[in-house]
CSV table of C-alpha atoms in Angstrom, one decimal:
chain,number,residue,atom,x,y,z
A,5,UNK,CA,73.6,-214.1,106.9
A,6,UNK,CA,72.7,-216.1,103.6
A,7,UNK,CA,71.5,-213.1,101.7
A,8,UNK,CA,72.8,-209.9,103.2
A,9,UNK,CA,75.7,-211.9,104.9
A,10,UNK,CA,76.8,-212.5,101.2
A,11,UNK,CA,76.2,-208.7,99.7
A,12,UNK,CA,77.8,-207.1,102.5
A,13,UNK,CA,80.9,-209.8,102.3
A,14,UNK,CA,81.2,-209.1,98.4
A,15,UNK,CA,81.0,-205.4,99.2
A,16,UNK,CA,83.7,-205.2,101.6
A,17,UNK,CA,86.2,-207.3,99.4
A,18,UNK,CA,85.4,-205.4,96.7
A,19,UNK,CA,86.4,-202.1,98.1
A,20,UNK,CA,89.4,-203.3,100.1
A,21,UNK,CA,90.2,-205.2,96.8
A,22,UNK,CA,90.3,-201.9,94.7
A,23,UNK,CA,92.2,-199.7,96.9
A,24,UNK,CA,94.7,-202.4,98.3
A,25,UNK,CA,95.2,-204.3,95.0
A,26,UNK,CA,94.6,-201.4,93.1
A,27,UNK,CA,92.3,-203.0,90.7
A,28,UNK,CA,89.5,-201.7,89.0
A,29,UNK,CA,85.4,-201.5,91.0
A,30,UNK,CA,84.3,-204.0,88.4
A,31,UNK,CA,87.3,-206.5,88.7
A,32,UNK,CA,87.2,-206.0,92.4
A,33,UNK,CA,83.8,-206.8,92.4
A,34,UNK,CA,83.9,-209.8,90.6
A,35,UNK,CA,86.6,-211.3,93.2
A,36,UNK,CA,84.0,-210.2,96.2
A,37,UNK,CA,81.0,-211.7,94.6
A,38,UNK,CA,83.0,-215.1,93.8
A,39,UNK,CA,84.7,-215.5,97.4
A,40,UNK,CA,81.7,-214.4,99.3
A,41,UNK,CA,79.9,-217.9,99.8
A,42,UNK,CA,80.9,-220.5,102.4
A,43,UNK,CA,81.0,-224.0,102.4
A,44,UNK,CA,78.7,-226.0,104.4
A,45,UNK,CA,80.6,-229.6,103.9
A,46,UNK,CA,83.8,-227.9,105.0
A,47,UNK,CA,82.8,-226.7,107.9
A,48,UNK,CA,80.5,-230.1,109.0
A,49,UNK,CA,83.0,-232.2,108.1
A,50,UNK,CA,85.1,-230.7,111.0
A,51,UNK,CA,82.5,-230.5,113.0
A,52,UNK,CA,81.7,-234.1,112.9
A,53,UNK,CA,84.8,-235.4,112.8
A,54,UNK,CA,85.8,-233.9,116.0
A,55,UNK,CA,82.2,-234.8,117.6
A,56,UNK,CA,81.5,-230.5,118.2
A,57,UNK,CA,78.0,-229.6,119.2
A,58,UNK,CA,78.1,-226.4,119.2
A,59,UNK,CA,75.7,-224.1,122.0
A,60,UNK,CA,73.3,-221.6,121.1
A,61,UNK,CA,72.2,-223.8,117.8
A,62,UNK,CA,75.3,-222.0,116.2
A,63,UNK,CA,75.6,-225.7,114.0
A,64,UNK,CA,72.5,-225.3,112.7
A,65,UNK,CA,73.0,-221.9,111.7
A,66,UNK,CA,76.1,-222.0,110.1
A,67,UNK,CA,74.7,-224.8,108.2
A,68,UNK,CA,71.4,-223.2,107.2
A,69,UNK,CA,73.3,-220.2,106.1
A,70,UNK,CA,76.2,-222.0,104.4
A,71,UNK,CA,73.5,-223.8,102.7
A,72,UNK,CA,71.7,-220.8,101.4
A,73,UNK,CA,74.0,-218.6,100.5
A,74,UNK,CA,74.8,-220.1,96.8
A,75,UNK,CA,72.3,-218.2,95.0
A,76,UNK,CA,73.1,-214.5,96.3
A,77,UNK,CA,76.6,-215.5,95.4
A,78,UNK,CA,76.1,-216.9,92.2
A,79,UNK,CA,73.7,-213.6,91.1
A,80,UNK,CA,76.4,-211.3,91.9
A,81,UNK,CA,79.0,-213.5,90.2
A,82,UNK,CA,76.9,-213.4,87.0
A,83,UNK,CA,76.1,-209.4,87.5
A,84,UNK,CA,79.9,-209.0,87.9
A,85,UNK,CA,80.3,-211.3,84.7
A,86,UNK,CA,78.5,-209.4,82.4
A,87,UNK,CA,79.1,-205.8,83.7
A,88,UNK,CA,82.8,-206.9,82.8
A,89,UNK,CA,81.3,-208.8,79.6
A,90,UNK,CA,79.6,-205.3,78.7
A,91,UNK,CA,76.4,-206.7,78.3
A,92,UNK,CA,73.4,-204.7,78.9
A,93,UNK,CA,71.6,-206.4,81.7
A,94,UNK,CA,69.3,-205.1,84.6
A,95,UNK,CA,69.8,-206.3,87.9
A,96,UNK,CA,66.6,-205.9,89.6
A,97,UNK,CA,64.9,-207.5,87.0
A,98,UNK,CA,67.7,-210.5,87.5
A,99,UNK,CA,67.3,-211.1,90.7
A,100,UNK,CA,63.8,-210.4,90.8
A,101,UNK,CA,63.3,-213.6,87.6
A,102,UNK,CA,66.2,-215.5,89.6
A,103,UNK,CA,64.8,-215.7,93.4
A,104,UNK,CA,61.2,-215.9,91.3
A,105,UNK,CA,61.2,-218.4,89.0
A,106,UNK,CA,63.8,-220.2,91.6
A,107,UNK,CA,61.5,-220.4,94.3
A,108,UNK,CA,58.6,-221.2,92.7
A,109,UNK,CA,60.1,-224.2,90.8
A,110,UNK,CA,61.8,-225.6,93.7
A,111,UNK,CA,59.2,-225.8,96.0
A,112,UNK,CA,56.7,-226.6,93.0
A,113,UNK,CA,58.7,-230.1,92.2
A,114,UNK,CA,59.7,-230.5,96.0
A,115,UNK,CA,55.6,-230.8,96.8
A,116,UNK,CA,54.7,-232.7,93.5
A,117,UNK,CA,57.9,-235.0,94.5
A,118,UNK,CA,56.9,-235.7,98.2
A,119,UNK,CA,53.3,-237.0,96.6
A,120,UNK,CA,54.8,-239.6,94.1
A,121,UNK,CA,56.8,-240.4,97.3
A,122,UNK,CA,54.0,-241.1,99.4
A,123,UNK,CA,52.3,-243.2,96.8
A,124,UNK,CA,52.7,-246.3,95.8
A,125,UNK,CA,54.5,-246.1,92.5
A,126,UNK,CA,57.6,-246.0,93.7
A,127,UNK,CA,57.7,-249.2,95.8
A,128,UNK,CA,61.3,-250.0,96.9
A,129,UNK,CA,64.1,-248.2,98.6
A,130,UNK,CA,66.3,-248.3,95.1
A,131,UNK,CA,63.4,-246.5,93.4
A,132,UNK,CA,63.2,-243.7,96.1
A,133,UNK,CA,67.1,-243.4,95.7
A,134,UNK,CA,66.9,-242.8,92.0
A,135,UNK,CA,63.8,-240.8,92.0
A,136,UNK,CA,65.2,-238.3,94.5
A,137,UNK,CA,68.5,-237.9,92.9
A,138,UNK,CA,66.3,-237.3,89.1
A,139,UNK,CA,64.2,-234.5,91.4
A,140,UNK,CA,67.5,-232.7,92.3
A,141,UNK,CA,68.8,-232.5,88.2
A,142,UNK,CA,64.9,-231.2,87.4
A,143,UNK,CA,65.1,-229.1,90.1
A,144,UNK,CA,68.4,-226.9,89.1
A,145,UNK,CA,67.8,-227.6,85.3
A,146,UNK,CA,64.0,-226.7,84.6
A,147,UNK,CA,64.3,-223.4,86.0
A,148,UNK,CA,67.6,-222.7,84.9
A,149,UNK,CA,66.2,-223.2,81.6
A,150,UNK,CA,63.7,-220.1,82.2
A,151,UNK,CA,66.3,-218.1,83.8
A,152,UNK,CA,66.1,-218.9,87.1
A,153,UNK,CA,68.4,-219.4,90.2
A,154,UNK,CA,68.8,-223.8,89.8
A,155,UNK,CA,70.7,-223.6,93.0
A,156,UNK,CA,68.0,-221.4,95.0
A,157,UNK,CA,65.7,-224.2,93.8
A,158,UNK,CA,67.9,-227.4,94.7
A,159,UNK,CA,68.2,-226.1,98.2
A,160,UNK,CA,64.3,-224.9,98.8
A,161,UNK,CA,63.1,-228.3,97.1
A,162,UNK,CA,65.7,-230.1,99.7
A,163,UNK,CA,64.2,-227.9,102.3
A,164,UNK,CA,60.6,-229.1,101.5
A,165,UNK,CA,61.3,-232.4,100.9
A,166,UNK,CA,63.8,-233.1,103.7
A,167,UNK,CA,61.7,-231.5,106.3
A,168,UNK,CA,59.3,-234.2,105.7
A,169,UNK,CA,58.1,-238.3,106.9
A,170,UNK,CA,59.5,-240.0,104.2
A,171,UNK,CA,60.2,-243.9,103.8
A,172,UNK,CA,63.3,-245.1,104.4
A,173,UNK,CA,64.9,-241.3,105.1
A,174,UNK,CA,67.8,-242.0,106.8
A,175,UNK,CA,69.1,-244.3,104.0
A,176,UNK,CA,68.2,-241.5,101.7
A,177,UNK,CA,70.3,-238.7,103.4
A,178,UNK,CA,72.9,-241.1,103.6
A,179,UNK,CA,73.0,-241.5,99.6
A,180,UNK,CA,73.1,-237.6,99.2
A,181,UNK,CA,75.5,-237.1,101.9
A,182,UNK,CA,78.5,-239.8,100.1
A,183,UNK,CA,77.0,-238.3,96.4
A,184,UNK,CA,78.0,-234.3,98.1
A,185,UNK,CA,81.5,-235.7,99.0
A,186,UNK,CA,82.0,-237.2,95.9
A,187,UNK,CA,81.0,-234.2,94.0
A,188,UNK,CA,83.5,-231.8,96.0
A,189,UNK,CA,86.3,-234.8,95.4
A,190,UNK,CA,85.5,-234.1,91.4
A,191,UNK,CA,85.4,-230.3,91.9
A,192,UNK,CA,88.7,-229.8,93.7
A,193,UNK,CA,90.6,-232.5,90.8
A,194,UNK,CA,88.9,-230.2,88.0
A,195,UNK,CA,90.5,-227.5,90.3
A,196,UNK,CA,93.7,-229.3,90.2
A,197,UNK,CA,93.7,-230.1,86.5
A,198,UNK,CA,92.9,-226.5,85.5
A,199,UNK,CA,95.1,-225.1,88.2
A,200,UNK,CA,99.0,-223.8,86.8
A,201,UNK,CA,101.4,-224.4,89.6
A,202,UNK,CA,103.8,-222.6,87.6
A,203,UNK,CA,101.6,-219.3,88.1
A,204,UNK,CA,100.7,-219.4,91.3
A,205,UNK,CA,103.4,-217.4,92.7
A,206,UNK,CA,102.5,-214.5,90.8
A,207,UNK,CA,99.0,-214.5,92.7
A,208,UNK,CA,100.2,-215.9,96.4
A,209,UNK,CA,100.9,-212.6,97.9
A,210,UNK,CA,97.3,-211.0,96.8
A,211,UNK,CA,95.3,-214.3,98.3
A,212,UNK,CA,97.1,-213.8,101.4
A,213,UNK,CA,96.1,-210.3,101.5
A,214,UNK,CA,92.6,-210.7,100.9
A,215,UNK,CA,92.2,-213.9,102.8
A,216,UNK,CA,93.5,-211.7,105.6
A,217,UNK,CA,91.6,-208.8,105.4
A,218,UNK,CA,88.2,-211.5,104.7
A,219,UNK,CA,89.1,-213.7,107.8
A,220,UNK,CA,90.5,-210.9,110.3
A,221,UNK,CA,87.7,-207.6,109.4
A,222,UNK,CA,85.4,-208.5,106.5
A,223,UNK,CA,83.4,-211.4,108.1
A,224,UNK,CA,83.6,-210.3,111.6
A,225,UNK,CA,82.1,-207.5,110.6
A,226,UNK,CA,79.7,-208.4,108.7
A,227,UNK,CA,78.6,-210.9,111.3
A,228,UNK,CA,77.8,-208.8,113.7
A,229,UNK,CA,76.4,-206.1,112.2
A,230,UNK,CA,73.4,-209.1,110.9
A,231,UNK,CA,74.0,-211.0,114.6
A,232,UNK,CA,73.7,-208.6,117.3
A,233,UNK,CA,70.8,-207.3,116.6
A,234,UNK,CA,69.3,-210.5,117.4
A,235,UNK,CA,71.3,-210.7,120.7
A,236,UNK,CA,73.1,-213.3,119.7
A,237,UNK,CA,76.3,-213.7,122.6
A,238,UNK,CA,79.8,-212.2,121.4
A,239,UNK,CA,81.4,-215.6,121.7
A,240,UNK,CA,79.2,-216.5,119.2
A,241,UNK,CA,79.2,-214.0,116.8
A,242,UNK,CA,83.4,-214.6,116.9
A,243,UNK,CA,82.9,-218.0,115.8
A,244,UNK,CA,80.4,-217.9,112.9
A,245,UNK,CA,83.3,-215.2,111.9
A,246,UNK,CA,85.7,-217.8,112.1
A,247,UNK,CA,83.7,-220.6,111.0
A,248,UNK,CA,83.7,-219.0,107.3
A,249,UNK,CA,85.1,-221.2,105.2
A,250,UNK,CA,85.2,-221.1,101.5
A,251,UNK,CA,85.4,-224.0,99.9
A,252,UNK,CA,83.5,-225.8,96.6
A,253,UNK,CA,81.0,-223.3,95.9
A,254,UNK,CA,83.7,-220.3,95.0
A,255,UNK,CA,85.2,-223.0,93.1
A,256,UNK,CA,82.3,-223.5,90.9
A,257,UNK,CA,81.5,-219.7,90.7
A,258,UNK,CA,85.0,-219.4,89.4
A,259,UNK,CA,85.0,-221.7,86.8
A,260,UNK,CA,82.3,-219.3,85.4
A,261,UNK,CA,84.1,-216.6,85.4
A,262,UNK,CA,86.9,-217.9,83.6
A,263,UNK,CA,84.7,-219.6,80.8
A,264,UNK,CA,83.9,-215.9,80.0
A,265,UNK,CA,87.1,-215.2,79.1
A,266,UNK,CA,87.4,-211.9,80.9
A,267,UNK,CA,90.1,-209.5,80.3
A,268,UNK,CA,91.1,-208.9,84.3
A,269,UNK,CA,94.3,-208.4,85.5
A,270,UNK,CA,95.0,-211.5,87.8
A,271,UNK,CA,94.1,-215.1,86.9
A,272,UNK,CA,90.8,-216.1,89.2
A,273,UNK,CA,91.2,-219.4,88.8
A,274,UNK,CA,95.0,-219.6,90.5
A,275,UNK,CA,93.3,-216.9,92.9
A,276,UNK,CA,90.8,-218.3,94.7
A,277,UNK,CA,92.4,-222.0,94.5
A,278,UNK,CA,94.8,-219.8,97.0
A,279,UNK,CA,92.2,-218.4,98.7
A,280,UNK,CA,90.3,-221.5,98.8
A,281,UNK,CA,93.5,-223.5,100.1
A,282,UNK,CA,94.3,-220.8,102.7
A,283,UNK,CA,91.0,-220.8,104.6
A,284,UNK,CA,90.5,-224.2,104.7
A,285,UNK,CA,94.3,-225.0,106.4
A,286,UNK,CA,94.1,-222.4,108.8
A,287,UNK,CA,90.5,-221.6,109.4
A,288,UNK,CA,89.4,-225.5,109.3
A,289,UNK,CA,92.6,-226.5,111.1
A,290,UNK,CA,91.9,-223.7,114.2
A,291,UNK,CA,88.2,-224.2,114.2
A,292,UNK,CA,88.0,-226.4,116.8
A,293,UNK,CA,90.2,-224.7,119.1
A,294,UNK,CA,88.7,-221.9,118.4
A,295,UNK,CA,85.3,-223.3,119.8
A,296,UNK,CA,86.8,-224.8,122.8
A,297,UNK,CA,88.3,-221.4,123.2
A,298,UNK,CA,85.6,-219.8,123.2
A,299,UNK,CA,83.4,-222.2,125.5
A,300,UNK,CA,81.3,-222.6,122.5
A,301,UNK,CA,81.2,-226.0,122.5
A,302,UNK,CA,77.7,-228.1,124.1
A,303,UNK,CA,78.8,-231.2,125.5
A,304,UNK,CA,75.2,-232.6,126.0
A,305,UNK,CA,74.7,-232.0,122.1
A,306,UNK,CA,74.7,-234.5,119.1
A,307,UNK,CA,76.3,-233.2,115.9
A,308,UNK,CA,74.3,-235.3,113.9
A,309,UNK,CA,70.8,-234.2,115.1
A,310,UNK,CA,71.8,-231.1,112.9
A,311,UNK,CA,70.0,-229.5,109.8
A,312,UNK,CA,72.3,-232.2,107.2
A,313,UNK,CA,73.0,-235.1,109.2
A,314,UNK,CA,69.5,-236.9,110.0
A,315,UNK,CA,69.1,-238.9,112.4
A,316,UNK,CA,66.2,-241.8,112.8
A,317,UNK,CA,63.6,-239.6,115.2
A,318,UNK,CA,63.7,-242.7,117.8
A,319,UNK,CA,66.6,-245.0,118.4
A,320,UNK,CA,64.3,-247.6,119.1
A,321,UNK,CA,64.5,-251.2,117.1
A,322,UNK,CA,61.4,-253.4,116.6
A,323,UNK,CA,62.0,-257.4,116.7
A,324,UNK,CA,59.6,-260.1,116.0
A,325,UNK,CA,59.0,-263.2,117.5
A,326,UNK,CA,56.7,-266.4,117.3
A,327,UNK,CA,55.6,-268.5,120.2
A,328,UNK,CA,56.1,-271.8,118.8
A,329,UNK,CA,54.3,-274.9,120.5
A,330,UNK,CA,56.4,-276.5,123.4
A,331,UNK,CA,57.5,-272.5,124.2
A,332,UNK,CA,58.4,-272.4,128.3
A,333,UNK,CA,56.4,-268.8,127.6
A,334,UNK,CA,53.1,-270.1,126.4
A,335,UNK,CA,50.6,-269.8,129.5
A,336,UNK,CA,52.9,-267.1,131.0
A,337,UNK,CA,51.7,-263.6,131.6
A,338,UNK,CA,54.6,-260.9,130.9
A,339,UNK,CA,54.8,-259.8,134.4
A,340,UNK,CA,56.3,-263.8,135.2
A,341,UNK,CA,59.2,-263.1,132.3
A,342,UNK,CA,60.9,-260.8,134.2
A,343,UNK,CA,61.6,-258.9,131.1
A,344,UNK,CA,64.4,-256.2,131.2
A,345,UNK,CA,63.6,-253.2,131.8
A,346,UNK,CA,65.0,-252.0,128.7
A,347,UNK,CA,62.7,-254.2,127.0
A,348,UNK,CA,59.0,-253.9,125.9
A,349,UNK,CA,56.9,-255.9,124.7
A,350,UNK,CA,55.3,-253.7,122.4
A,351,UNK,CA,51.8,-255.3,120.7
A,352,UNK,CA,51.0,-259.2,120.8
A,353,UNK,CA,49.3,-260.6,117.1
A,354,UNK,CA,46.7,-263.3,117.9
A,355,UNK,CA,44.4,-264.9,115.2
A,356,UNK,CA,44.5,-261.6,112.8
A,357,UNK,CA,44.3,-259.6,116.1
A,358,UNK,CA,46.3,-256.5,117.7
A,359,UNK,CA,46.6,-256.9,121.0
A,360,UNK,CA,48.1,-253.9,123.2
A,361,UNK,CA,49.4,-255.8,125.9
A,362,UNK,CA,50.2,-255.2,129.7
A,363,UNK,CA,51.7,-257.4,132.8
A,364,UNK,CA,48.7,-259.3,133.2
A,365,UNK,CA,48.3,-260.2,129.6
A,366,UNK,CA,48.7,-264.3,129.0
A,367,UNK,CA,50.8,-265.3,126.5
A,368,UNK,CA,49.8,-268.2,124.2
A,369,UNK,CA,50.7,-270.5,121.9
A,370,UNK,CA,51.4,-269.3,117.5
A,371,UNK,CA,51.4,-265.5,119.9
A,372,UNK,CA,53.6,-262.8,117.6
A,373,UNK,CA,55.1,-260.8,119.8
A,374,UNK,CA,56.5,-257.6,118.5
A,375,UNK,CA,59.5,-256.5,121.1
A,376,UNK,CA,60.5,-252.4,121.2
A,377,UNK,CA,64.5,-251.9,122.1
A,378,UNK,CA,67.2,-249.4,122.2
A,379,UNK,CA,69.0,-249.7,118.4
A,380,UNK,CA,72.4,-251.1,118.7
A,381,UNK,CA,75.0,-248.2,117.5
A,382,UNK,CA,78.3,-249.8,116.8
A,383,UNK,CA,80.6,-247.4,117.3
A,384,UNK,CA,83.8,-249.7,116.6
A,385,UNK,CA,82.7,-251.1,113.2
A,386,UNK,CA,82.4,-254.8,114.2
A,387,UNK,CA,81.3,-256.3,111.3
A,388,UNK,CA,79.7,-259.4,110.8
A,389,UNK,CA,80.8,-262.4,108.6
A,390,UNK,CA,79.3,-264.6,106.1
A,391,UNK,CA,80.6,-268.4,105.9
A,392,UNK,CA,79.0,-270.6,103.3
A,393,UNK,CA,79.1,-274.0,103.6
A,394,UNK,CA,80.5,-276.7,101.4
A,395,UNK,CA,80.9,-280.5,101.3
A,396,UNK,CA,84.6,-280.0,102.7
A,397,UNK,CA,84.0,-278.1,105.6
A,398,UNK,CA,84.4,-279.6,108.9
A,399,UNK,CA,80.8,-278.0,109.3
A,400,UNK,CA,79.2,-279.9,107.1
A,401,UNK,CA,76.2,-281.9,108.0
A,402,UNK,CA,77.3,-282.0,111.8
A,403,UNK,CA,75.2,-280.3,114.8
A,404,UNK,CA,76.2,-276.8,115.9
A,405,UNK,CA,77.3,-278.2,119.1
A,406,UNK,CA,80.0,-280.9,117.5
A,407,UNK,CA,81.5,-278.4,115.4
A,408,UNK,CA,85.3,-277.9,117.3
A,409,UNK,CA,86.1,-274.4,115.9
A,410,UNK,CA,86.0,-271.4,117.9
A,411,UNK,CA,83.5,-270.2,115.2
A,412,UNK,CA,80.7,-272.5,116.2
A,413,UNK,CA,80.2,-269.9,119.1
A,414,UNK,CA,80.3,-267.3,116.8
A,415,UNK,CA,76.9,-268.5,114.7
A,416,UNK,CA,74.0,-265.6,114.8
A,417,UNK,CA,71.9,-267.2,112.3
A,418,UNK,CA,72.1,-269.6,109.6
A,419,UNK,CA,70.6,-268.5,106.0
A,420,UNK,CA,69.3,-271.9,104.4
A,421,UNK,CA,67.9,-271.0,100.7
A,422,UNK,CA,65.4,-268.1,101.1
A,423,UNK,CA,64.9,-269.5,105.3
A,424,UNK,CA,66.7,-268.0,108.2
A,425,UNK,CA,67.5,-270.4,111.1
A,426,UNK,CA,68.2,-269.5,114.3
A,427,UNK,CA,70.3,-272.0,115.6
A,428,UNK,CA,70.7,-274.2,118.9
A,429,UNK,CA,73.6,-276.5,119.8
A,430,UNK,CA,71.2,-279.7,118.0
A,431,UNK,CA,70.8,-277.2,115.0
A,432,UNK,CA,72.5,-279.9,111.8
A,433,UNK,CA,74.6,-277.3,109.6
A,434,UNK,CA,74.2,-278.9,105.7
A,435,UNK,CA,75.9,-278.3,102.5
A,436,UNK,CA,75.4,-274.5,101.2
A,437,UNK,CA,74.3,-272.8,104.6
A,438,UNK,CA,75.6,-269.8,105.1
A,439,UNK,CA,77.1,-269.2,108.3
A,440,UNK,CA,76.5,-265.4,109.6
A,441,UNK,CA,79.3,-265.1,112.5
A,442,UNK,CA,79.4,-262.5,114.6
A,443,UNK,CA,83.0,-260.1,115.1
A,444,UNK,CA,85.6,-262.0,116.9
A,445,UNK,CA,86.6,-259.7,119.3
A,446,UNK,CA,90.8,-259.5,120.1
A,447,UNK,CA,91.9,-260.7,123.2
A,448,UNK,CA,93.6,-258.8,125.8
């Protein structure tokens, strides 16, 4: 779908393009090759918002081939640029030095990234942050410099690197999923800017027509004449027809083409912003009935255990906690706790020791007990609250308990310089504490 998906779209615009439009096989061919590529945040962002799994791992592979499809795209936009250019170019040899030199380099820094990862010169989270996002600019712009496809090795240097343990990952995925959305917010105001709303009129009725013909024959039929032969179900086939949205990348191809300063007979830019703005009101807007329609949708499914939206591989939460002297648990074995269920006490630390305990195992006093739980997922955005402190609060150097406010039952923890107190109705609050409260929850 990525590669011959792509060629076979291109191809069928292209023709309709020149006989409907009646423009010329090289003009025609440069609106295919720019319209051809779908856009994987379009589509997810739908997705996600409205919570579809889809069966049949059709999520995943409309992401993997939305994902991939950039650099066919882009080859055939720059083959269509300088055939209309008049530049003497051959195309085997460019897309031979483009998936090449593309490849190689991508998965070439993607490896020699992963190792600095693993090491220890990067030692903090920040570092990994701004060390990843420097791999990603190397990655497009070193083997762009040698004539290579930059986005065929961003993606396969995501690939290796993504598919990989890495520290702090989900934080990471997290940071490259707002930086995507802010680059498509920056894309579509370039759009706007360089957009004439004045001369879009003159190119309405031509997007309609191709955006129909692409929607309605083009991508169905390219679909499944790749699908079927994999025996993928019809219901399926129908939606990764309809799921085939264009969005930022046909954007970006477009601005290329206009840099060129072709001589063609419609202006590409107000074009595909039609054609752009079309699929994405209708397509995106009847994508989720049209997965319900079809039964596509998986209700035991998680959207976001998909290709681009990671997930922690456990949901499990790790706590500490020290057996102080005086503890009603000191000479207890675990079985006498009465632990929940849901809660296990995963390895006890004893005098530089690992201990792997079970229900016979005695707890004693200065005992670190290392606790394994389900991770809290709040679904409602509680959030907590931070309160500091100062001489004329009514909290001020008064226990916990004696405090009259409603937000004395509210205290998690109290953070006293670089100390964090747990606190008990005795606990004394004093001058500069903060106060971490937790969400104060409306009453019915």
């Amino acid at each position: 779908m990525s590669s011959l998906g792509v060629a076979g779209t291109a191809g069928a615009v292209a023709v309709f393009a020149h006989f409907a439009l009646s423009l010329s096989w090289l003009e025609s061919f440069l609106i295919g090759a720019v319209i051809s590529s779908t856009d994987a945040a379009s589509v997810f962002n739908i997705l996600r918002s409205q919570k579809l799994a889809l069966k049949y791992h059709t999520d995943s592979l409309l992401e993997v081939e939305s994902g991939s499809n950039d650099p066919m795209s882009y080859m055939l936009t720059m083959a269509a640029i300088a055939l209309l250019s008049g530049a003497a170019f051959s195309f085997p040899l460019l897309l031979a030095k483009q998936l090449l030199i593309g490849a190689s380099f991508g998965l070439a820094i993607g490896w020699l990234a992963l190792k600095l990862l693993h090491s220890r010169l990067l030692p903090s989270q920040q570092s990994h942050t701004v060390f990843l996002f420097s791999i990603m600019v190397l990655a497009y712009a070193i083997p762009a410099e040698f004539d290579g496809n930059g986005y065929l090795s961003v993606y396969l240097c995501g690939i290796y690197i993504g598919n990989s343990k890495l520290p702090q990952k989900k934080y990471l995925v997290h940071f490259f999923d707002v930086l995507t959305n802010v680059a498509q917010v920056m894309i579509f105001f370039l759009l706007g800017l360089l957009v004439t709303p004045v001369e879009l009129p003159s190119v309405i009725v031509p997007a309609l027509v191709l955006t129909t013909f692409l929607t309605l024959v083009a991508r169905p039929l390219v679909s499944a004449a790749i699908l079927a032969p994999f025996g993928a179900k019809r219901e399926q086939i129908a939606l990764v027809s309809w799921a085939g949205l264009r969005g930022a990348a046909s954007i970006v191809f477009a601005i290329g083409a206009v840099l060129a300063e072709l001589d063609i007979t419609y202006n590409l830019y107000n074009l595909v912003f039609c054609m752009v703005l079309l699929s994405i009101s209708i397509q995106g807007t009847l994508l989720p009935f049209a997965a319900k329609k079809l039964s596509m949708i998986d209700p035991t499914a998680d959207i976001r255990t998909t290709f681009n939206d990671y997930q922690d591989d456990s949901d499990i939460s790790f706590v500490r906690l020290r057996l102080k002297e005086g503890s009603s648990w000191c000479g207890k074995s675990l079985a006498e706790l009465q632990l929940p269920k849901d809660l296990l006490v995963a390895m006890i630390m004893r005098n530089g020791e690992v201990l792997v305990p079970d229900g016979s195992t005695v707890l004693k006093e200065n005992d670190l007990l290392v606790f394994a739980a389900h991770s809290f997922e709040d679904e409602e955005h509680h959030a907590l609250e931070e309160v500091v402190v100062d001489r004329a609060s009514e909290a001020a150097n008064r226990p916990l308990a004696a405090i009259p406010s409603s937000s004395a039952r509210r205290v998690l923890l109290i953070k006293r310089g670089i100390d964090t107190i747990i606190p008990s109705g005795s606990t004394v609050i004093k001058d500069g504490d903060i106060l971490v409260l937790a969400p104060e929850l409306e009453r019915e």
